[in-house]
mmCIF file of C-alpha atoms in Angstrom:
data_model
loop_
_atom_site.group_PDB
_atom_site.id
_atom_site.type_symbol
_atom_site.label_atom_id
_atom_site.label_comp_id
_atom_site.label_asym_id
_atom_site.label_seq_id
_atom_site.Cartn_x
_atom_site.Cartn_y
_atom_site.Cartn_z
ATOM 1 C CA UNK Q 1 -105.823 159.488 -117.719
ATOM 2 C CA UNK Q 2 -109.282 159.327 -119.739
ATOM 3 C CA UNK Q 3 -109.296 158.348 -122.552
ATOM 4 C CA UNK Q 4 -111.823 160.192 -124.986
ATOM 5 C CA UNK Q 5 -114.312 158.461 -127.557
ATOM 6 C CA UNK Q 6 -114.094 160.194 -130.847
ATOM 7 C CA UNK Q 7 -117.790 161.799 -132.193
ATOM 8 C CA UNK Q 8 -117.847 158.793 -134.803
ATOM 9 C CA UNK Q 9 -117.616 155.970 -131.838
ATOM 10 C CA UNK Q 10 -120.587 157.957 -130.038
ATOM 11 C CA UNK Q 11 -122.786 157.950 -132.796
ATOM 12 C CA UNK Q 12 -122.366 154.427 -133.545
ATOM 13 C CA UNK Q 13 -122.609 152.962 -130.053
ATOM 14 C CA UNK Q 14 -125.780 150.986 -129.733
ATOM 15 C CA UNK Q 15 -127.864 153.212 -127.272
ATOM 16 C CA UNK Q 16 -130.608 150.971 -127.041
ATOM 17 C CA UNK Q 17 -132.143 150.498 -123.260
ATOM 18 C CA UNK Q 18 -131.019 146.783 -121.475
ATOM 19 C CA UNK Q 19 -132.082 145.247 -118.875
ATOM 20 C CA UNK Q 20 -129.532 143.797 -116.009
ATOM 21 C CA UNK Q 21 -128.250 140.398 -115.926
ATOM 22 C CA UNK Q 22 -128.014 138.423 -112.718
ATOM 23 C CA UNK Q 23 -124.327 138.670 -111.393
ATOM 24 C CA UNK Q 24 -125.324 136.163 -107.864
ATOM 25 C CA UNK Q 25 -127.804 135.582 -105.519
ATOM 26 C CA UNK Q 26 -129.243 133.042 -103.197
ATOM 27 C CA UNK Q 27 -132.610 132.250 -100.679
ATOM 28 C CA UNK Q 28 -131.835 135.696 -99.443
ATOM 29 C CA UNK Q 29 -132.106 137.173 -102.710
ATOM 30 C CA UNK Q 30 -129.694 138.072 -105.868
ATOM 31 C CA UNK Q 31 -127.697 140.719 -107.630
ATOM 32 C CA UNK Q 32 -128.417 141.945 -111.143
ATOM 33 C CA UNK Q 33 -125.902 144.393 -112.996
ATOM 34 C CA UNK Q 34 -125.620 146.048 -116.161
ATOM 35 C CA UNK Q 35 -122.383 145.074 -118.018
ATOM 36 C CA UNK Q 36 -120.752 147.682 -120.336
ATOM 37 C CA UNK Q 37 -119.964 145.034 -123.310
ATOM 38 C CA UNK Q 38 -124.142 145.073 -123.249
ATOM 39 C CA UNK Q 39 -124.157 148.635 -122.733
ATOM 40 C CA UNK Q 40 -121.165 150.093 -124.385
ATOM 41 C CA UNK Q 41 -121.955 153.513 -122.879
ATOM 42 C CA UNK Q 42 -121.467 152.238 -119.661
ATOM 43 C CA UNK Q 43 -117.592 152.559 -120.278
ATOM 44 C CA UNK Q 44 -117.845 155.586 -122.220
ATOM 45 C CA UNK Q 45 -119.628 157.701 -119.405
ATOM 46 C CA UNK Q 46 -117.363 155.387 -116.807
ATOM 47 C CA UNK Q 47 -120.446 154.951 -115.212
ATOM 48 C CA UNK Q 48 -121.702 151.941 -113.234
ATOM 49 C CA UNK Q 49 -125.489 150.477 -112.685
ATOM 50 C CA UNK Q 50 -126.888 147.196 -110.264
ATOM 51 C CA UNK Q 51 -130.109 146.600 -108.525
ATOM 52 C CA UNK Q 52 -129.887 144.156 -105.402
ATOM 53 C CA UNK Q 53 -133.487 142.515 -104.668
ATOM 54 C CA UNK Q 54 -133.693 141.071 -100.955
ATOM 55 C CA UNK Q 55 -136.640 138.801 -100.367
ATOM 56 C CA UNK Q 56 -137.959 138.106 -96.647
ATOM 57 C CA UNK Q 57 -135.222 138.020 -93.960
ATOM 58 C CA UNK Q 58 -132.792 138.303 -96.843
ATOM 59 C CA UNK Q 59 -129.331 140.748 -95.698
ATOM 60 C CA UNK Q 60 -126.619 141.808 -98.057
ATOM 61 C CA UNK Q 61 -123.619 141.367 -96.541
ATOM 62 C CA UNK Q 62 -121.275 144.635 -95.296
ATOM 63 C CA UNK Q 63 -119.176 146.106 -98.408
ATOM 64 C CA UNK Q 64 -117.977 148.802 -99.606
ATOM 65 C CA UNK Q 65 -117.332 149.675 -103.762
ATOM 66 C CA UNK Q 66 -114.623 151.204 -105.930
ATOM 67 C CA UNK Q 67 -117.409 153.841 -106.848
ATOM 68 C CA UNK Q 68 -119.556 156.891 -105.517
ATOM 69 C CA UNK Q 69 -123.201 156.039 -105.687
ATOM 70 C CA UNK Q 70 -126.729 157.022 -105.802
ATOM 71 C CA UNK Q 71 -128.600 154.537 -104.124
ATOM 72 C CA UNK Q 72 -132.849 154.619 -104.841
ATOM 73 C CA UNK Q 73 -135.144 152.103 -102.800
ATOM 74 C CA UNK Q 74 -137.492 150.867 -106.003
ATOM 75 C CA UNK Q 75 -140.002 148.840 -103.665
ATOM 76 C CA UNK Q 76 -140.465 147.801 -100.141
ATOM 77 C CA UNK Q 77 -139.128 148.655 -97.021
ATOM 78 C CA UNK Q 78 -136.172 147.832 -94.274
ATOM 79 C CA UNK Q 79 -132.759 148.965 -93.513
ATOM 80 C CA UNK Q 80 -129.695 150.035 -94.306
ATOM 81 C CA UNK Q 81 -126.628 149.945 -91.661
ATOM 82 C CA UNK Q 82 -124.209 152.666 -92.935
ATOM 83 C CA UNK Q 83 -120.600 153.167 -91.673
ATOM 84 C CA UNK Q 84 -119.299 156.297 -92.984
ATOM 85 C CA UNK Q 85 -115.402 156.406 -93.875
ATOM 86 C CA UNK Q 86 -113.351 157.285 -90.303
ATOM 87 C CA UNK Q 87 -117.109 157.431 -88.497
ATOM 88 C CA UNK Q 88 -116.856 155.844 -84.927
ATOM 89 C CA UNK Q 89 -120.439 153.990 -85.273
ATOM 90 C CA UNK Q 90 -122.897 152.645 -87.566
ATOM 91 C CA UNK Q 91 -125.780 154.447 -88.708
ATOM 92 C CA UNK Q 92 -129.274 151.818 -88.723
ATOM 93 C CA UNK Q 93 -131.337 153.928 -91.194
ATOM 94 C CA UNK Q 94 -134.870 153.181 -91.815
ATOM 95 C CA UNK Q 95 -135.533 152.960 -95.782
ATOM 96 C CA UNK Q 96 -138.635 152.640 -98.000
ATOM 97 C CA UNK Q 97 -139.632 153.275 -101.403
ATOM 98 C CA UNK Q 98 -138.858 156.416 -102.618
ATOM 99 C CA UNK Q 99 -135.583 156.643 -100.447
ATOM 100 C CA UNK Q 100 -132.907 157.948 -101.915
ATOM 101 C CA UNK Q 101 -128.845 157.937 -100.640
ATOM 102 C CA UNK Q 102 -125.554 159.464 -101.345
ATOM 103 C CA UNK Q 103 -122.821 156.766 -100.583
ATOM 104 C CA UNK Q 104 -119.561 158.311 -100.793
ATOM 105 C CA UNK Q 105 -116.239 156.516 -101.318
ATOM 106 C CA UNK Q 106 -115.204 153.817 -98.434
ATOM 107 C CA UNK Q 107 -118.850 153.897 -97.168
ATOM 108 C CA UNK Q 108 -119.423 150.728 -95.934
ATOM 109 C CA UNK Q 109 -123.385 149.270 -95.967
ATOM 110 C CA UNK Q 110 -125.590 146.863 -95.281
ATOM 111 C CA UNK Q 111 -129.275 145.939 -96.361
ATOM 112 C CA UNK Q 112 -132.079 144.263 -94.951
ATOM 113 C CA UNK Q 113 -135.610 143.012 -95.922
ATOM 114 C CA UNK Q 114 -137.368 142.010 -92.436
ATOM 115 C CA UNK Q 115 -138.255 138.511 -91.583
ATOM 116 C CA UNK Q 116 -142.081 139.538 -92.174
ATOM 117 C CA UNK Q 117 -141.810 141.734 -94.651
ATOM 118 C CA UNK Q 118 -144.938 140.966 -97.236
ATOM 119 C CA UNK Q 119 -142.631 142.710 -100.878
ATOM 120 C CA UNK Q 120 -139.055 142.253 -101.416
ATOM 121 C CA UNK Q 121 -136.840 145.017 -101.103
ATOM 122 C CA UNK Q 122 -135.559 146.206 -104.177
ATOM 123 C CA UNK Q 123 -132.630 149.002 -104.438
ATOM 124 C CA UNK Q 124 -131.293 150.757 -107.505
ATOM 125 C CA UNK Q 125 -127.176 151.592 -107.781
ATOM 126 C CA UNK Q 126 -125.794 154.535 -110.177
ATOM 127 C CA UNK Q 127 -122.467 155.579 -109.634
ATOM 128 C CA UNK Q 128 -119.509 156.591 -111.601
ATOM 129 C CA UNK Q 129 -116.715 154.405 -112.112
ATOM 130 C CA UNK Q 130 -114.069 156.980 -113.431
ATOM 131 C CA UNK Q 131 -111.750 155.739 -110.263
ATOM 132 C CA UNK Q 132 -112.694 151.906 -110.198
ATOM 133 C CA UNK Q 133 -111.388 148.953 -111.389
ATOM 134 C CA UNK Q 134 -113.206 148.345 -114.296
ATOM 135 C CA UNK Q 135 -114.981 151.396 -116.145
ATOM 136 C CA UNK Q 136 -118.485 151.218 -116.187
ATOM 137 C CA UNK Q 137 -119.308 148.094 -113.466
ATOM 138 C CA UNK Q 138 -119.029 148.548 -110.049
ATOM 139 C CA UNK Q 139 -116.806 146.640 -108.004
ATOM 140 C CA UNK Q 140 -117.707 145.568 -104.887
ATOM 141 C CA UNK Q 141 -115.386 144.199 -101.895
ATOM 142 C CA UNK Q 142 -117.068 141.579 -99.470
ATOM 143 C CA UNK Q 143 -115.710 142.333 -95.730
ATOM 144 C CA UNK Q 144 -116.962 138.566 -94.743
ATOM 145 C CA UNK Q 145 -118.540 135.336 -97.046
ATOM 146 C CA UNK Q 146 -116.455 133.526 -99.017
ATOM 147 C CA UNK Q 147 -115.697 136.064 -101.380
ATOM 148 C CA UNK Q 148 -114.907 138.700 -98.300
ATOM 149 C CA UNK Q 149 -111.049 139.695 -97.976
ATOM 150 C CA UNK Q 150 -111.128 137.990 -94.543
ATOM 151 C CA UNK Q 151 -111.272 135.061 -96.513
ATOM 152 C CA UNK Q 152 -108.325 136.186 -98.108
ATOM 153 C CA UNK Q 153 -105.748 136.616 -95.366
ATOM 154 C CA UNK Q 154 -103.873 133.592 -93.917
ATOM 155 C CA UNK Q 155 -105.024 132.459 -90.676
ATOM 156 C CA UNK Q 156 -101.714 133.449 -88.851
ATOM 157 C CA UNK Q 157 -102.919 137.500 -90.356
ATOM 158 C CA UNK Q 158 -106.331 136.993 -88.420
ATOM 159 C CA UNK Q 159 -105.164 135.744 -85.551
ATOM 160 C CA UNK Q 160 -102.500 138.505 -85.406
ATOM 161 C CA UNK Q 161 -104.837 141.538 -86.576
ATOM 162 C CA UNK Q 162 -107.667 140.421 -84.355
ATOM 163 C CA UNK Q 163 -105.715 139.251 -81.605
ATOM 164 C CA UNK Q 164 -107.103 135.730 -81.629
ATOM 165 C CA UNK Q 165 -105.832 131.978 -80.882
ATOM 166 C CA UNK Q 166 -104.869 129.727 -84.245
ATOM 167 C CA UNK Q 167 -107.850 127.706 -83.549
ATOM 168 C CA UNK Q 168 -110.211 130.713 -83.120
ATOM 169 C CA UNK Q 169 -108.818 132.098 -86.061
ATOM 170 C CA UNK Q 170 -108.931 129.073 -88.184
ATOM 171 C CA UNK Q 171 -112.779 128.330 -87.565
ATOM 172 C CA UNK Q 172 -113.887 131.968 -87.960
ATOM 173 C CA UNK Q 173 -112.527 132.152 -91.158
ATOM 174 C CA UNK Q 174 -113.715 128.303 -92.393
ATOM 175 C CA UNK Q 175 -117.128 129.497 -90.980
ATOM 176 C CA UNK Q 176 -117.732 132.175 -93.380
ATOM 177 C CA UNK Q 177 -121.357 132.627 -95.422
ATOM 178 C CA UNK Q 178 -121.061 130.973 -99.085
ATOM 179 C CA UNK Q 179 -122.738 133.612 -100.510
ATOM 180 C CA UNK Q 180 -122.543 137.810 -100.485
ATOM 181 C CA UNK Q 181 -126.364 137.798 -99.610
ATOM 182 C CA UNK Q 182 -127.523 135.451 -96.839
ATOM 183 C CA UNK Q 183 -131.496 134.048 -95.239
ATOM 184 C CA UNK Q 184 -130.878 135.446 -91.639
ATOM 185 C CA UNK Q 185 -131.925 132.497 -89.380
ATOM 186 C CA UNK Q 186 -135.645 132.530 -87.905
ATOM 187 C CA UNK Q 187 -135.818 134.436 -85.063
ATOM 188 C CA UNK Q 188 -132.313 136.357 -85.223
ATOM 189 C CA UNK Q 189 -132.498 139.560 -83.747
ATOM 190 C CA UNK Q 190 -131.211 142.511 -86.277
ATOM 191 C CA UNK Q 191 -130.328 146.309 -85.066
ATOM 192 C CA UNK Q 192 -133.669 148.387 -84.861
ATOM 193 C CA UNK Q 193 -133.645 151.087 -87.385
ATOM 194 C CA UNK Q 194 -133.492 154.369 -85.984
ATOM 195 C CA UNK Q 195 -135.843 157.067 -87.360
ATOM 196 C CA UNK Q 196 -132.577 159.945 -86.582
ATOM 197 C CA UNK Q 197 -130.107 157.922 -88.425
ATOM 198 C CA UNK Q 198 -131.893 159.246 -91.863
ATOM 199 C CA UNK Q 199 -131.663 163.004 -90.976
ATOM 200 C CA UNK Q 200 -129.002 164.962 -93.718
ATOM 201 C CA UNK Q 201 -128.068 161.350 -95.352
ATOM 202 C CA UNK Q 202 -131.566 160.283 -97.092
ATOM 203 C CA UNK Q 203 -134.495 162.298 -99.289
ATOM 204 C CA UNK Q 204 -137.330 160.612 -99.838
ATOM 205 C CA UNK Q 205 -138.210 161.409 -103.555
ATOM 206 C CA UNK Q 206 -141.769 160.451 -103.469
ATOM 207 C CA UNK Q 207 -142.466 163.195 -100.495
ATOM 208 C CA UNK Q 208 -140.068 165.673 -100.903
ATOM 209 C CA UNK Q 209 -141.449 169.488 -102.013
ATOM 210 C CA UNK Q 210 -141.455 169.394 -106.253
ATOM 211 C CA UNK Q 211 -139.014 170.955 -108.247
ATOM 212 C CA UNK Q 212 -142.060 170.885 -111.007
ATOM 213 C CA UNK Q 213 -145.633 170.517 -110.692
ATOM 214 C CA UNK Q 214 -147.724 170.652 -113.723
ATOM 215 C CA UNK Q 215 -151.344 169.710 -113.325
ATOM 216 C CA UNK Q 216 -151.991 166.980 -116.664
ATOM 217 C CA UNK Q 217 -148.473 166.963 -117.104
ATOM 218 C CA UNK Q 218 -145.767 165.867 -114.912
ATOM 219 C CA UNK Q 219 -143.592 166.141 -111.529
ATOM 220 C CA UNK Q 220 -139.900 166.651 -110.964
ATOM 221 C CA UNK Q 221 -137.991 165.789 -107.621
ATOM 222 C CA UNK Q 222 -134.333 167.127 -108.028
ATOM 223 C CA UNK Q 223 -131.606 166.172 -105.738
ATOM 224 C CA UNK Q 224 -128.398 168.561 -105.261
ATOM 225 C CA UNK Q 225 -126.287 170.238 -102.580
ATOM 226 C CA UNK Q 226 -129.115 172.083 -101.290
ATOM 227 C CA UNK Q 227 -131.379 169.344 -100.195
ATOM 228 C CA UNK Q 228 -128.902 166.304 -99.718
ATOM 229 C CA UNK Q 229 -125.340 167.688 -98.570
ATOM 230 C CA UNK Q 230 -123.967 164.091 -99.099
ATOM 231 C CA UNK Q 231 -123.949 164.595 -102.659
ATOM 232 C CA UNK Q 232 -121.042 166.726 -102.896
ATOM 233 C CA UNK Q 233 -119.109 164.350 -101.956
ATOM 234 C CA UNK Q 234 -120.145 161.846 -104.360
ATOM 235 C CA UNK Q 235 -119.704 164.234 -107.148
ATOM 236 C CA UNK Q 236 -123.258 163.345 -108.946
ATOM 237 C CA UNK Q 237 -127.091 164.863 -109.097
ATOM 238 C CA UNK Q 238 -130.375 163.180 -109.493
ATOM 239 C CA UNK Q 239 -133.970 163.399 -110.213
ATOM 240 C CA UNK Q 240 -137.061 161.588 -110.042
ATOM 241 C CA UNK Q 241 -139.941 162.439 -113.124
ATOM 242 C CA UNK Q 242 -143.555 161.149 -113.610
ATOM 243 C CA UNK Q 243 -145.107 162.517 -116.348
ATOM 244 C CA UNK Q 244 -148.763 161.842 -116.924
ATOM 245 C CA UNK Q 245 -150.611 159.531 -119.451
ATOM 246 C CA UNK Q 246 -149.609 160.618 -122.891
ATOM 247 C CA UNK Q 247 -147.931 163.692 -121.919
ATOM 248 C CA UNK Q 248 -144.705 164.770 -122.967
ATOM 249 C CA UNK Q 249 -141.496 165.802 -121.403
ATOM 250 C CA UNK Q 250 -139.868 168.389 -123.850
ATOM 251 C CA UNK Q 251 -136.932 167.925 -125.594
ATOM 252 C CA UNK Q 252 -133.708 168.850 -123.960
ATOM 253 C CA UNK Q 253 -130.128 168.764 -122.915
ATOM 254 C CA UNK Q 254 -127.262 168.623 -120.287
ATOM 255 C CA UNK Q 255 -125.595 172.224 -120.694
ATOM 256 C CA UNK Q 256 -122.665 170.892 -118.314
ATOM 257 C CA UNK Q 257 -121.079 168.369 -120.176
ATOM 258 C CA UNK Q 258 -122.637 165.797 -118.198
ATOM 259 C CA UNK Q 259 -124.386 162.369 -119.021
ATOM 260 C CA UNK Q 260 -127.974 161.442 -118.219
ATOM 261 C CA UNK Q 261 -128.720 157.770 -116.885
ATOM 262 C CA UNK Q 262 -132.031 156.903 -116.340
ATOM 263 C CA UNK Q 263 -133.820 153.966 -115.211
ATOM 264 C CA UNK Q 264 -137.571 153.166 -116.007
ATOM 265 C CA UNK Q 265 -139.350 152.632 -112.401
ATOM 266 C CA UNK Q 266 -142.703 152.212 -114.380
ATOM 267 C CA UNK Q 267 -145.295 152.718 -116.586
ATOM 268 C CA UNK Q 268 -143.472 153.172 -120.418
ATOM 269 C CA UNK Q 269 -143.176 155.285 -123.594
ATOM 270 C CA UNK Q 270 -141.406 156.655 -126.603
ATOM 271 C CA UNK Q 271 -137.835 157.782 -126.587
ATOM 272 C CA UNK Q 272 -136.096 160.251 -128.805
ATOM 273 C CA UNK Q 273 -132.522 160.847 -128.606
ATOM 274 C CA UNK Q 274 -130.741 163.307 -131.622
ATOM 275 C CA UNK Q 275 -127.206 163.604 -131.340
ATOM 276 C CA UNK Q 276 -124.533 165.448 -133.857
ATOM 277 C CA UNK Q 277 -125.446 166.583 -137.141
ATOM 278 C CA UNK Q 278 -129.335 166.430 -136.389
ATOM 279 C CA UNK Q 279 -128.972 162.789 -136.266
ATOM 280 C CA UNK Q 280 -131.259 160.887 -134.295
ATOM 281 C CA UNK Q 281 -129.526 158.259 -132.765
ATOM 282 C CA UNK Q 282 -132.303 156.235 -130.461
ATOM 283 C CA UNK Q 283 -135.797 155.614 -131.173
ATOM 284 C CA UNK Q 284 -137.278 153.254 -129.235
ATOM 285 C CA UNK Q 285 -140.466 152.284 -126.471
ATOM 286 C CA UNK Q 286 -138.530 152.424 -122.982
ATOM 287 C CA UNK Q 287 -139.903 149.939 -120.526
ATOM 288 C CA UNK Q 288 -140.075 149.752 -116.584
ATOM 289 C CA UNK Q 289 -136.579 148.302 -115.368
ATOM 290 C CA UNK Q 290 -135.026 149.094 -118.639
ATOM 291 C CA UNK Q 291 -132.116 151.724 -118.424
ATOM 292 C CA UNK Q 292 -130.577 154.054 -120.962
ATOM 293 C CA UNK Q 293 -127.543 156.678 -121.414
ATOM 294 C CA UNK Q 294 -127.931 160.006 -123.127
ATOM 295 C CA UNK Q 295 -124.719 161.266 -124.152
ATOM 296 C CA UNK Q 296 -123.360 164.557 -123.458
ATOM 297 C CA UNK Q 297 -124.923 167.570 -124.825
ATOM 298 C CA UNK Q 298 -127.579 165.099 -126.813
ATOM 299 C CA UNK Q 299 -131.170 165.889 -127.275
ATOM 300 C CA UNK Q 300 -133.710 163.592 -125.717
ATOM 301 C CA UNK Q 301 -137.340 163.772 -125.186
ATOM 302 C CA UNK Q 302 -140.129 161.563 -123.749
ATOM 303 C CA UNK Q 303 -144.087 160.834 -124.364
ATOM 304 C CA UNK Q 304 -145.153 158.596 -122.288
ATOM 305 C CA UNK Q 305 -147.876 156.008 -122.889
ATOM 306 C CA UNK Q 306 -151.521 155.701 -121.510
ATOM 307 C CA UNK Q 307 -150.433 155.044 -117.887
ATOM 308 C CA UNK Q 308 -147.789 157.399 -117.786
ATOM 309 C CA UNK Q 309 -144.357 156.895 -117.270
ATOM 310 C CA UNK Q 310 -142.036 157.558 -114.352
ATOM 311 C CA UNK Q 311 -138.425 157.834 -114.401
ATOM 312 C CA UNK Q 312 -134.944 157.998 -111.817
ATOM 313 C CA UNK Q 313 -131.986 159.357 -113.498
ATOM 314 C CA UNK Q 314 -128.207 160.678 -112.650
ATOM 315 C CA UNK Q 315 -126.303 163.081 -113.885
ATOM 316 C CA UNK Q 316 -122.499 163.619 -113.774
ATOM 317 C CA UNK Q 317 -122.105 166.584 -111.964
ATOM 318 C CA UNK Q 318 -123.719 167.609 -108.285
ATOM 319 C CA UNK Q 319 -125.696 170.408 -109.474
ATOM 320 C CA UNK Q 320 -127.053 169.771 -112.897
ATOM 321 C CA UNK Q 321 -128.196 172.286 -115.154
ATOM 322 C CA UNK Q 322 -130.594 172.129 -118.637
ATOM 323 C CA UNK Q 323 -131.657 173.325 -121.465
ATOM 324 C CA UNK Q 324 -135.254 173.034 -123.014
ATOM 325 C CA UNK Q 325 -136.213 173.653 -126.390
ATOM 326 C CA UNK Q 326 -139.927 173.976 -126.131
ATOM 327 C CA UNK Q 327 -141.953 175.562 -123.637
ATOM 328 C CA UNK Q 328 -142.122 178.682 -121.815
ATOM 329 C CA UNK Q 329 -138.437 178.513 -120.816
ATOM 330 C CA UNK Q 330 -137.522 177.617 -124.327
ATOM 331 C CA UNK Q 331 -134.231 178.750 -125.509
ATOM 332 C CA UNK Q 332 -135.853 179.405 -128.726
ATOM 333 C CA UNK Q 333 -138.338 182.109 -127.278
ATOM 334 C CA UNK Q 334 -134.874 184.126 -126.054
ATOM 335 C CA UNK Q 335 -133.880 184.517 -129.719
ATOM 336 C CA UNK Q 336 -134.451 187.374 -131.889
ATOM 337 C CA UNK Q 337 -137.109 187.105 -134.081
ATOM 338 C CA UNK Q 338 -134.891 188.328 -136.719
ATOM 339 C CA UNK Q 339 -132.086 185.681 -136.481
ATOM 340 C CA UNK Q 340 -134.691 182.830 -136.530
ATOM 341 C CA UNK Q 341 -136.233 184.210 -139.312
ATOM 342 C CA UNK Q 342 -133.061 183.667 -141.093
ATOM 343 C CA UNK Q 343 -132.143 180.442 -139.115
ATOM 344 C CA UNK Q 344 -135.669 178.240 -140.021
ATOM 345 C CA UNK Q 345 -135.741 180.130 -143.759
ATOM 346 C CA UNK Q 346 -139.270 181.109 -142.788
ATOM 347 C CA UNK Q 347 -141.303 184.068 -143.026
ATOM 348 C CA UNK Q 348 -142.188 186.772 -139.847
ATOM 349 C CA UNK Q 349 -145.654 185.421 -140.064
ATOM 350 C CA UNK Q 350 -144.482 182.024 -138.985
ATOM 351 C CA UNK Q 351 -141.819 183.067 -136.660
ATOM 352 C CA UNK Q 352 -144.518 185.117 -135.061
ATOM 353 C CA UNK Q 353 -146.543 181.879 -134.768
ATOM 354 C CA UNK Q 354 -144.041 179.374 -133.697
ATOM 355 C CA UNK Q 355 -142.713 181.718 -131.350
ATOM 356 C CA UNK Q 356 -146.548 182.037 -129.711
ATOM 357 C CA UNK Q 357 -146.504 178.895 -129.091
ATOM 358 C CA UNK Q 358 -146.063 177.095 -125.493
ATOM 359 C CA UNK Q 359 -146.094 180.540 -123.962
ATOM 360 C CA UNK Q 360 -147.821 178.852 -120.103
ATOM 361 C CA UNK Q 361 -146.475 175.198 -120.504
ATOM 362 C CA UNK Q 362 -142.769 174.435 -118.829
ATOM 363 C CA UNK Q 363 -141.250 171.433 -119.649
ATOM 364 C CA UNK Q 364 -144.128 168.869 -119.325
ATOM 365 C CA UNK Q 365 -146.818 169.178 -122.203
ATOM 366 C CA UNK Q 366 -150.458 167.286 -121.401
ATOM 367 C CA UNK Q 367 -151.962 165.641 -124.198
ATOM 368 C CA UNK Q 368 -154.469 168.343 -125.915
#
């Protein structure tokens, strides 16, 4: 059963953006995760968030989570091996920046930063955690290492389930990796990535048609149903935004009950976030690898800085739908003239002019 936070809890959770905390790593690389007693809204939403950074030759061991995700490829290159739940082979999928994958529940992956590679590989998690273990952090289950649940089993289990000798049995499972991420040796041969494997299971953000172009303003990628099937099943939608120096993305809200987590990729800005009774809860300069939660049905709007800013977020529910309060598609231009007359106490000559106002610009507004 979920258990609902009263309006008085939201408005006093601390909304402020945090940066993730290193959970494990080693020469292969490391783990970072947000933690929900840093980020109470992590719990609330029962959402989870980690970034895994894989330098040269580095692999992250197969596992599989408690949790649907949204996996986005920050920086670099390499590959992901992806067994699907009751799928008879692997997928070896090809990944680079931009990347972005549904991972339903019992998916079970791999990653890998080539021997050669010149930038680590860097991948961003967002799932919900309504059906793990612990609400708001993902848990994830090691098949091999020392944390794996082969480890776990007694030897007489292994040598039983895999049809192996005691001795066999005993040194496969003494033999296991220390850590969850791991240097592959120099000169081990990996599986080669195979361009086919990312047809219907990845959309590259950064060359995908826009959702949104708006010359001095901004770009929107959206992902859904329509252009990544996988993300039915894992129940969420996302979106990539870059918004130009100094422009603004207008203010707006979730109309389906959903929450909006989003993680700085780059660049920086302002952040404005007004929840019940008008009152604005978050003000605050959002940085790259900083991340944030907007709660349901609250207000939040962007200006980004001189470089611009650029911004991957999730929502809770496949096919997300918004509502802006400035622009073109304002809700404010649907509404009599009459009844906001009444509504701002103002006179028809100032209706008229507010309501002339942002008559060409959508939802990105360039500096003037």
């Amino acid at each position: 059963m979920v258990q609902r936070t009263s309006n008085a809890e939201v408005m006093s959770m601390d909304l402020s953006h945090k940066k993730p905390a290193k959970a494990y790593g080693s020469d292969g690389g490391a783990y970072y995760d947000w933690s929900p007693a840093d980020l109470p809204m992590l719990g609330t939403a029962s959402i989870g968030a980690a970034k895994l950074h894989l330098s040269a030759g580095g692999l992250a061991l197969p596992s599989y989570s408690d949790s649907a995700k949204i996996a986005y490829v920050l920086q670099g290159a390499g590959a992901c091996g992806l067994v699907l739940p009751e799928a008879a082979s692997e997928k070896v999928i090809p990944v680079k920046e931009g990347d972005t994958l549904a991972l339903p529940f019992g998916a079970v992956t791999w990653w890998h930063n080539a021997e050669g590679a010149s930038a680590e590989l860097v991948v961003l998690f967002l799932g919900d955690t309504s059906k793990g273990h612990t609400p708001g952090r993902f848990t994830n289950f090691q098949l091999t290492g020392a944390t794996g649940i082969f480890t776990g089993f007694s030897t007489e289990f292994v040598a039983r389930a895999w049809d192996l000798d005691q001795d066999a049995a005993a040194k496969i499972v003494s033999t296991q990796p220390g850590s969850s991420i791991v240097k592959i040796a120099a000169g081990h041969r990996m599986p080669e990535p195979r361009a086919e494997d990312r047809q219907s299971v990845v959309l590259n953000c950064l060359e995908a048609p826009l959702d949104v172009d708006i010359p001095g303003g901004g770009r929107v990628v959206v992902l859904n149903t329509a252009n990544l099937p996988p993300v039915k099943d894992v129940g969420l939608g996302s979106d990539l935004v870059r918004i130009d120096g100094r422009s603004m993305c207008s203010p707006g809200f979730s109309c389906d009950s959903a929450y909006q987590v989003t993680y700085i990729v780059r660049g920086g800005g302002r952040v404005q976030v007004v929840g019940i009774d008008g009152t604005r809860v978050l003000e605050t300069r959002a940085e790259a690898g900083c991340l944030f939660i907007v709660p349901r049905f609250f207000v939040v709007s962007k200006i980004a800085d001189d470089t611009g800013m650029e911004w991957f977020s999730i929502i809770t529910t496949p096919n997300p739908i918004f509502s802006h309060l400035a622009g073109r598609t304002s809700v404010w231009k649907a509404i009599s003239p009459e009844v906001l007359e009444t509504a701002f106490n103002t006179t028809p000559e100032m209706e008229k002019m507010f309501r002339s106002k942002r008559l060409d610009s959508e939802i990105f507004f360039a500096p003037n």
